[in-house]
C-alpha angles and dihedrals in degrees: 000000000000090000092056092051091052090054093049092048090049093050091047090052091049091050091049091052092049091047093050090048094051092044090052091049092047091051091048093051094048094045095054117090131197097283092056093048091047088052091053090047091049092050091048095049103033100037099036114022097034092044092051092048092051090045092051091049092049092050090054090055094059141029123287093242093052092047092050092049092051093045087055088069093067092105089057091055091047090053092048092051091046091051095046103037105019097042090231121167125232121220129200095266089052092051091048091048092050090048091051092050093049092045092048092048091049093049092046093050090047092052091046091051092049090050091050093050091048090052091051092052094050095045115095115243114260124227096026125097121223123215110270094026123111108274093022128103119263 
């Protein structure tokens, strides 16, 4: 019988938590007026949709590897914003982590650039005929 009472107390506690959560949400929804909902709409559109559209456009302007390397620096930007706006502090592990991210990004971009240059050198020039090719002299 003791086991059954523990289950019923547990289920009552779960119901109480769910009820308090829904009550809180209902109060929040009814307390917000038009300006608050417009703010939420703005944040959803400007900070999410617009940012993703700009990000998609920027990725199309460069290579996938370069875009992924640069997107890997997002934690650095978050730290810089936290330091400047949020008055956060940065400890030694945070500094070392940031240095590793920047160093890894630099090395990755350097390797990607070398690979790109090597591909350009090995690619035949377009628009010019070589001797012995169809359309060329000889």
